[in-house]
PDB file of C-alpha atoms and ligand atoms in Angstrom:
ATOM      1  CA  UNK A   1       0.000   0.000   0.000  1.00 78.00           C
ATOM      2  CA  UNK A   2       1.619   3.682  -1.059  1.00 90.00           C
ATOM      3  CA  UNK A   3       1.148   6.397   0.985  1.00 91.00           C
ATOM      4  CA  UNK A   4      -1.772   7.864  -0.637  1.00 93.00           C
ATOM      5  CA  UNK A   5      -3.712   4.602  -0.219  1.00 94.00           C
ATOM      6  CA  UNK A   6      -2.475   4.462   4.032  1.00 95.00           C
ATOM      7  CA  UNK A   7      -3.871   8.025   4.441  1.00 94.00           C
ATOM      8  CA  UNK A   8      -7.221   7.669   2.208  1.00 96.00           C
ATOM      9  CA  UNK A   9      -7.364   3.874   4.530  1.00 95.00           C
ATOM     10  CA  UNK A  10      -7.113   5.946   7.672  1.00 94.00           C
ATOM     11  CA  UNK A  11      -9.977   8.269   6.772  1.00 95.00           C
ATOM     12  CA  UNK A  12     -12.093   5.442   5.676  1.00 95.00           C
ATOM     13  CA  UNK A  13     -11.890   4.804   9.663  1.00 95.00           C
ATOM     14  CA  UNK A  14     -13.397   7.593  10.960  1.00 93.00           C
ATOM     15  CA  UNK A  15     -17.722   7.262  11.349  1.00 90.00           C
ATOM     16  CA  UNK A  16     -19.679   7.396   8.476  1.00 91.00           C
ATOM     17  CA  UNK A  17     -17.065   8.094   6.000  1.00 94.00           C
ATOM     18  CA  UNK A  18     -17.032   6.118   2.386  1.00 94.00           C
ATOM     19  CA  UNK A  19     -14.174   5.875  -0.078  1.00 94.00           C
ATOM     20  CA  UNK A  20     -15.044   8.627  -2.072  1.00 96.00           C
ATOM     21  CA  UNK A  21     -15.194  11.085   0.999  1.00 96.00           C
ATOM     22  CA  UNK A  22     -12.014   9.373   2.486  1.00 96.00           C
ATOM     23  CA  UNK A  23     -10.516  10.175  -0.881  1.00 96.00           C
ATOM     24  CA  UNK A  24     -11.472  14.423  -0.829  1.00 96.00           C
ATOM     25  CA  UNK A  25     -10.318  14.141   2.715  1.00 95.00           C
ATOM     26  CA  UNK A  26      -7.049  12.941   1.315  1.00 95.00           C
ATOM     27  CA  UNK A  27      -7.264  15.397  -1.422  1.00 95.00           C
ATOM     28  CA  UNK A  28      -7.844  17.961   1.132  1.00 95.00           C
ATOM     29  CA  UNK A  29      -4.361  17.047   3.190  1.00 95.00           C
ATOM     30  CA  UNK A  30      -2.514  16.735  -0.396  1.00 94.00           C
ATOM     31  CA  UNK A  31      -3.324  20.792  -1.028  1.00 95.00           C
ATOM     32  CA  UNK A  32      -3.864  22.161   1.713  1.00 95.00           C
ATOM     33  CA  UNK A  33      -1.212  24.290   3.117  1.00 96.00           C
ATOM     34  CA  UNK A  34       1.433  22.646   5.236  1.00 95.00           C
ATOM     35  CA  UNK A  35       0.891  24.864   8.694  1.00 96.00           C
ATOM     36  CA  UNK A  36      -2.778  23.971   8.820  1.00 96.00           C
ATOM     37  CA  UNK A  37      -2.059  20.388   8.315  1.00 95.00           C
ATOM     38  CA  UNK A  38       0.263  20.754  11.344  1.00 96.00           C
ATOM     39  CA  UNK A  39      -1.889  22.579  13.712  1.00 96.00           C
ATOM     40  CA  UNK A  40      -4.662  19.783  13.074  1.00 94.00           C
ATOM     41  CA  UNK A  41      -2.060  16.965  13.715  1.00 95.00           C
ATOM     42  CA  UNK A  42      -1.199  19.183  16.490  1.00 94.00           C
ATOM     43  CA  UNK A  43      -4.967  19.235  18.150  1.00 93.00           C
ATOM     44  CA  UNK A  44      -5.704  15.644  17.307  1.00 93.00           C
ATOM     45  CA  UNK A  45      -2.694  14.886  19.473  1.00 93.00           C
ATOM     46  CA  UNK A  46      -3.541  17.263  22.241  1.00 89.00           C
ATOM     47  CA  UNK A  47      -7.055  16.363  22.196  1.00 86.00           C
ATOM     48  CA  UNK A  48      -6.099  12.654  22.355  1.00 88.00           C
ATOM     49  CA  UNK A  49      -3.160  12.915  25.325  1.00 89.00           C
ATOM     50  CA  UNK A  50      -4.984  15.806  27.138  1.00 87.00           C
ATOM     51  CA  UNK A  51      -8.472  15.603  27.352  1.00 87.00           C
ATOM     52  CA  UNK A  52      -9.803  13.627  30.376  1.00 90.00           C
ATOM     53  CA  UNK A  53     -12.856  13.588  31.890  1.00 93.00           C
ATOM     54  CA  UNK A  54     -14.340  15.975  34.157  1.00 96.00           C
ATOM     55  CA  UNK A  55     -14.500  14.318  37.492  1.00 95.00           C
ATOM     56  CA  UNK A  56     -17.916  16.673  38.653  1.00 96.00           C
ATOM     57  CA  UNK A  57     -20.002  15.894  35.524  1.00 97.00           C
ATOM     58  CA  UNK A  58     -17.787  13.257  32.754  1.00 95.00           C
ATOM     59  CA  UNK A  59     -17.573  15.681  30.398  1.00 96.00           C
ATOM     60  CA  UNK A  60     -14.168  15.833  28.572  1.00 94.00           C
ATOM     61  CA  UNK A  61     -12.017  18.341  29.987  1.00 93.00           C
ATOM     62  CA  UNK A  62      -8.082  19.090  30.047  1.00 89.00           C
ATOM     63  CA  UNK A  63      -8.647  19.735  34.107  1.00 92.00           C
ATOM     64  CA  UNK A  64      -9.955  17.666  36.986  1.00 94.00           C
ATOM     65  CA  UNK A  65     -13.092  19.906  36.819  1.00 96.00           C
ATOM     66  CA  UNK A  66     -14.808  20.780  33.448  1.00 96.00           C
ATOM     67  CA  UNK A  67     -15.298  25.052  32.645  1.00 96.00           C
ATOM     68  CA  UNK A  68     -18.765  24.837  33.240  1.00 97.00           C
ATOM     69  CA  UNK A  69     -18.213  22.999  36.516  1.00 97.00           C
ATOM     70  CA  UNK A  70     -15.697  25.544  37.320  1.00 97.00           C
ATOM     71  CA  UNK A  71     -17.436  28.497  36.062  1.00 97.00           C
ATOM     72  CA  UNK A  72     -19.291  30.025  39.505  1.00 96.00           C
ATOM     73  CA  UNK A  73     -21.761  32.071  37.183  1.00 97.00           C
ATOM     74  CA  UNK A  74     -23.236  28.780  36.388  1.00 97.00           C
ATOM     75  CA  UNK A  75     -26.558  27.607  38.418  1.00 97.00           C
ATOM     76  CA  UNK A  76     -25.396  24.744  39.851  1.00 96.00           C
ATOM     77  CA  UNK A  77     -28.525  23.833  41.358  1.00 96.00           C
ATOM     78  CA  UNK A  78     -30.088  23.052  38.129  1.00 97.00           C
ATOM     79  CA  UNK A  79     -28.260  19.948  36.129  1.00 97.00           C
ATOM     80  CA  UNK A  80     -28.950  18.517  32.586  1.00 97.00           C
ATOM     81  CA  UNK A  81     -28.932  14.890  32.197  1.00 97.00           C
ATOM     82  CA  UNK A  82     -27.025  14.062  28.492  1.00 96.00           C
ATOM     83  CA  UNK A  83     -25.811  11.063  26.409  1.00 94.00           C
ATOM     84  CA  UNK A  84     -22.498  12.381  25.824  1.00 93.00           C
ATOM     85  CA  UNK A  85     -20.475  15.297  25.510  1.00 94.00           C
ATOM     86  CA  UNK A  86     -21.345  16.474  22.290  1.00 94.00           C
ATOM     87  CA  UNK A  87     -24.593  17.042  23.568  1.00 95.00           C
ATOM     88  CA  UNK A  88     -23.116  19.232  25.705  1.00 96.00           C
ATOM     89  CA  UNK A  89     -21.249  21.145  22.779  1.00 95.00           C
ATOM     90  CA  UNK A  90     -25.388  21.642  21.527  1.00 94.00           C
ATOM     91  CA  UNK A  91     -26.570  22.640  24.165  1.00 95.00           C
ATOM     92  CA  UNK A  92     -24.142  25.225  25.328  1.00 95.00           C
ATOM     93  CA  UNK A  93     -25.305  26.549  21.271  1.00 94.00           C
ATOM     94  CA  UNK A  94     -28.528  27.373  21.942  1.00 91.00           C
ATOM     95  CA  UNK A  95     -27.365  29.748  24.263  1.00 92.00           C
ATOM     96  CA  UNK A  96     -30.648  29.182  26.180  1.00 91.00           C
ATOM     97  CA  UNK A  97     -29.340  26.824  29.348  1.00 95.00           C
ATOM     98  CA  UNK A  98     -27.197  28.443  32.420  1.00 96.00           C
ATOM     99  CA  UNK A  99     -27.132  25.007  34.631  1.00 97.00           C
ATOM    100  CA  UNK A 100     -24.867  22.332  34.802  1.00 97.00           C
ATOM    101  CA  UNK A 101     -24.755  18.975  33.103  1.00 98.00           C
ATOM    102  CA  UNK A 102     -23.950  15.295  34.086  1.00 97.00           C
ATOM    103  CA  UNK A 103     -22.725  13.028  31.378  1.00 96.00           C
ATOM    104  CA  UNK A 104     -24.528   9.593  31.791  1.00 94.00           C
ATOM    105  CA  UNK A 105     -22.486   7.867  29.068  1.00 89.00           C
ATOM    106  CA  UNK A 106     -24.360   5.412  27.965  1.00 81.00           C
ATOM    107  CA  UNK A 107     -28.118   4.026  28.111  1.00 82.00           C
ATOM    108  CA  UNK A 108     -29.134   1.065  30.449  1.00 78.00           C
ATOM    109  CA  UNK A 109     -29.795  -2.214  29.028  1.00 71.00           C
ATOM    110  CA  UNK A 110     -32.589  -4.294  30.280  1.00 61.00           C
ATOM    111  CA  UNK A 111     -31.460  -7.636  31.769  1.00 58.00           C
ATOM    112  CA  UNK A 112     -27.874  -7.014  31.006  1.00 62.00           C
ATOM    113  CA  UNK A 113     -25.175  -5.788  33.528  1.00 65.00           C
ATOM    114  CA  UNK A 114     -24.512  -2.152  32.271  1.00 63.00           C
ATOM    115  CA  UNK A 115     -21.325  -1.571  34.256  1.00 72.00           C
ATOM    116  CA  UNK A 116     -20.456   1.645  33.191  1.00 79.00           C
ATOM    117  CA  UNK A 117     -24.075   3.037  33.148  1.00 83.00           C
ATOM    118  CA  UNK A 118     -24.547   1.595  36.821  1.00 85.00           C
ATOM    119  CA  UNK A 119     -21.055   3.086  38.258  1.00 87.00           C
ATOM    120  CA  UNK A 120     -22.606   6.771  36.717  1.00 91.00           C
ATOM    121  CA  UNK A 121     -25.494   6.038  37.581  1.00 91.00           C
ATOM    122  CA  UNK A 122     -24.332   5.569  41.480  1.00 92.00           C
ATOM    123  CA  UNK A 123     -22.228   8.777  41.019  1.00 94.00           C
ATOM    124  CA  UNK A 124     -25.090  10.694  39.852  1.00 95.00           C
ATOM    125  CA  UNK A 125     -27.246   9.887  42.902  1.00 95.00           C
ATOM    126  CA  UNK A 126     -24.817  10.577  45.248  1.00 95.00           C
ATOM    127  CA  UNK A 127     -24.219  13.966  43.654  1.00 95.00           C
ATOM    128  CA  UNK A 128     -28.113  14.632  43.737  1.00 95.00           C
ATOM    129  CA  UNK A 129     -28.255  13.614  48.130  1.00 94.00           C
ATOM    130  CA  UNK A 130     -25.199  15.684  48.999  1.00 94.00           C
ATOM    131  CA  UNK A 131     -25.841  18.527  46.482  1.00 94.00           C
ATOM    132  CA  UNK A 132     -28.764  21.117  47.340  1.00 90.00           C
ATOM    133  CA  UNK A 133     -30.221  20.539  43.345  1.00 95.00           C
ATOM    134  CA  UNK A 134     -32.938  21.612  42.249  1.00 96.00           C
ATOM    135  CA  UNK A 135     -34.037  20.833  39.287  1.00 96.00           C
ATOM    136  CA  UNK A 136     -32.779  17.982  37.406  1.00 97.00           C
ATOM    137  CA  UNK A 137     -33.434  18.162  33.328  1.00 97.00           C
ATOM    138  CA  UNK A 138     -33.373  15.097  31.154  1.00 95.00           C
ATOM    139  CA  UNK A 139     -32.179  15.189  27.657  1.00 96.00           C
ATOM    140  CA  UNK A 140     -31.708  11.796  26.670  1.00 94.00           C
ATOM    141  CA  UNK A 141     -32.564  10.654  22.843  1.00 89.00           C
ATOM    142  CA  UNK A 142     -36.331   9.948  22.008  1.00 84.00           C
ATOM    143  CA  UNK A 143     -35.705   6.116  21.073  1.00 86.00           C
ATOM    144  CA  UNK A 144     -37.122   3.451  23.416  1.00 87.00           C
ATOM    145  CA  UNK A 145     -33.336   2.685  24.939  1.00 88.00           C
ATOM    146  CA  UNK A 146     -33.349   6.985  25.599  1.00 89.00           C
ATOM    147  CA  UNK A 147     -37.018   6.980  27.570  1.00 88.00           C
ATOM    148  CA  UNK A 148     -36.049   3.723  29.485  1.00 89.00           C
ATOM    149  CA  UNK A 149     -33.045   5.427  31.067  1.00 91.00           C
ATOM    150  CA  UNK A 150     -34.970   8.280  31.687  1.00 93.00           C
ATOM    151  CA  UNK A 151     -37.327   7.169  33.519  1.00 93.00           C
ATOM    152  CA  UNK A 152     -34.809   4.880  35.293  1.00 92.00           C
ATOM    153  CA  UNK A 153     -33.220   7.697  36.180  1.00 94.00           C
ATOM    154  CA  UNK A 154     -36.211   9.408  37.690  1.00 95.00           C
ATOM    155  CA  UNK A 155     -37.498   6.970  39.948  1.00 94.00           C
ATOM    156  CA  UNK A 156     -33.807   7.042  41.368  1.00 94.00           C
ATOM    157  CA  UNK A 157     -33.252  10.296  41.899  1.00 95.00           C
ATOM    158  CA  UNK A 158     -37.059  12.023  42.437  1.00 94.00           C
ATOM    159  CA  UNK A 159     -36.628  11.481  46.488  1.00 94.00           C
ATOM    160  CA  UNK A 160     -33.491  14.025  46.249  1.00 95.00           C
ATOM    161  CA  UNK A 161     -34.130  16.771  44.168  1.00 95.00           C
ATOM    162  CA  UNK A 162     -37.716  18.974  43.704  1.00 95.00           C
ATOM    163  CA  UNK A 163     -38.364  18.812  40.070  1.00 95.00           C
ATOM    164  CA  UNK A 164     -37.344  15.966  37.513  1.00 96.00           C
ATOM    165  CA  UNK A 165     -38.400  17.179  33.527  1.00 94.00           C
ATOM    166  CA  UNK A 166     -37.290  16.392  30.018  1.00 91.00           C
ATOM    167  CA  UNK A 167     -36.759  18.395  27.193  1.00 91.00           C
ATOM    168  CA  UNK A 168     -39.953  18.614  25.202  1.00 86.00           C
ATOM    169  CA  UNK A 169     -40.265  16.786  22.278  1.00 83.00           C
ATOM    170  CA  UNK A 170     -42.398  17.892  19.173  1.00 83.00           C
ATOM    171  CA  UNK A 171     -42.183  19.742  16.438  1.00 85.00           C
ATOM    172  CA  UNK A 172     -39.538  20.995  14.577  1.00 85.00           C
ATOM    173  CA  UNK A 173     -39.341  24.298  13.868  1.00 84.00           C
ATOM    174  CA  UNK A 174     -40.419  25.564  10.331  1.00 86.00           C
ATOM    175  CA  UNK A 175     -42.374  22.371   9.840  1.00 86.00           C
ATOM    176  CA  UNK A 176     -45.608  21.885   8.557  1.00 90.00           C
ATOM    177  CA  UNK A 177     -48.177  20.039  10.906  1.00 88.00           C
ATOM    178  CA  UNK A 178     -49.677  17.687   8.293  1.00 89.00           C
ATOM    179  CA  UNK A 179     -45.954  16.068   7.813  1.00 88.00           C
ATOM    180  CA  UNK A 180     -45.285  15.194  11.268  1.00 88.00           C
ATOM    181  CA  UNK A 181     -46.197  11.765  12.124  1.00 89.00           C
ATOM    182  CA  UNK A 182     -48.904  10.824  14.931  1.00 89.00           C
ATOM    183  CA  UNK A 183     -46.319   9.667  17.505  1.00 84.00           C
ATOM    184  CA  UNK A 184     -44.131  13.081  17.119  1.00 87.00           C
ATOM    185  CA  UNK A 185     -47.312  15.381  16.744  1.00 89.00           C
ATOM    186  CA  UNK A 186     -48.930  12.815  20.139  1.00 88.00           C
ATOM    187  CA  UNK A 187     -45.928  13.986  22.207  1.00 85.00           C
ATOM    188  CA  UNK A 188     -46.111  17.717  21.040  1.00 86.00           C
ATOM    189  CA  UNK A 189     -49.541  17.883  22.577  1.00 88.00           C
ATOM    190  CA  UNK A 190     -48.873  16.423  25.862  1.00 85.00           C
ATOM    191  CA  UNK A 191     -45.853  18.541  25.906  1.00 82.00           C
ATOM    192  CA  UNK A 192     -47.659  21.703  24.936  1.00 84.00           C
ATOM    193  CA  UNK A 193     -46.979  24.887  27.202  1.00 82.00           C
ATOM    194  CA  UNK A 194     -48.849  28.427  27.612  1.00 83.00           C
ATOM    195  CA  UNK A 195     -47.885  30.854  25.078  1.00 85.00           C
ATOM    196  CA  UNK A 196     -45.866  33.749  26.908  1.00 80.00           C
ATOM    197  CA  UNK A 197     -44.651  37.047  25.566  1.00 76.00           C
ATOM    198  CA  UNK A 198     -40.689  35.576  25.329  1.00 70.00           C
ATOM    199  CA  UNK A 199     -42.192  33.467  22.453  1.00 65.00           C
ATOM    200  CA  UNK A 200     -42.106  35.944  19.764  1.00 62.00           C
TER     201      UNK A 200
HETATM  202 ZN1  LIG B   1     -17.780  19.167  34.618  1.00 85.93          ZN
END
């Protein structure tokens, strides 16, 4: 195998990448100029040797504590329950949440021993009894696996904190109603809230 070939193979790696993407990507290395090529290399490697995980919440972080764990401005009595971190990275977009997060990791699986989900799990109740929280906010995907572990979590956790909620599901925006399906446009009704002046 040339060169070309071992880079275009090692592209072909990464998550929903084909040939002919893992072939621009190539492509992309091949003209691009030298510096920029570095300074990736350079934050792969970082990223890969430096990045840990936050020991407050599991996000990844290059300190023991994560900057929104750290960062006092934060309402740390009101945490968001995600997947992974990348949900954080979303989240944080919508510039529309001040809390704190906990990184569950991964979903629970019925009559299998979920190790890693049970140890966070653990760690996530303890936070909830010795922290004064109060609001805890799930955002877990809408699949079956998602809901399970939310309400798994809920029934473990209600006794500790005053309010357990979920991000809303429904509609997205600029859709039209007719093209939602019953399920989606079901759970937008339960879901529904007052109309306030902040909407508009
Ligand atoms: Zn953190």
């Amino acid at each position: 195998m040339n060169r070309m070939e071992k880079l275009i193979e090692a592209f072909r790696k990464f998550p929903s990448v084909g040939p002919k993407q893992a072939e621009r990507f190539a492509m992309y290395v091949m003209r691009a100029d030298p510096s920029e090529i570095n300074s990736l290399i350079e934050a792969v490697i970082n990223a890969k040797n430096e990045i840990k995980f936050c020991k407050k919440c599991n996000n990844y972080s290059a300190e023991d504590f994560c900057d929104i764990c750290s960062d006092l401005k934060r309402d740390s009595t009101t945490v968001c329950v995600v997947e992974n971190p990348f949900d954080i990275i979303a989240i944080e977009k919508t510039k529309s949440y001040n809390g704190v997060y906990y990184v569950i990791g991964s979903y629970i699986i019925p009559h299998y021993e979920n190790n890693s989900f049970l140890s966070r799990m653990d760690k996530l109740i303890q936070r909830v009894k010795e922290e004064k929280i109060n609001e805890v906010i799930i955002a877990l995907n809408t699949t079956t696996e998602g809901q399970a572990t939310a309400l798994y979590i809920k029934k473990n956790i209600s006794d500790y904190v005053n309010k357990v909620s979920r991000i809303a599901f429904g509609v997205p925006m600029g859709a039209d109603i007719d093209y939602i399906d019953e399920y989606t446009l079901g759970y937008a009704l339960k879901g529904r809230t007052p109309i306030t002046d902040r909407d508009f």
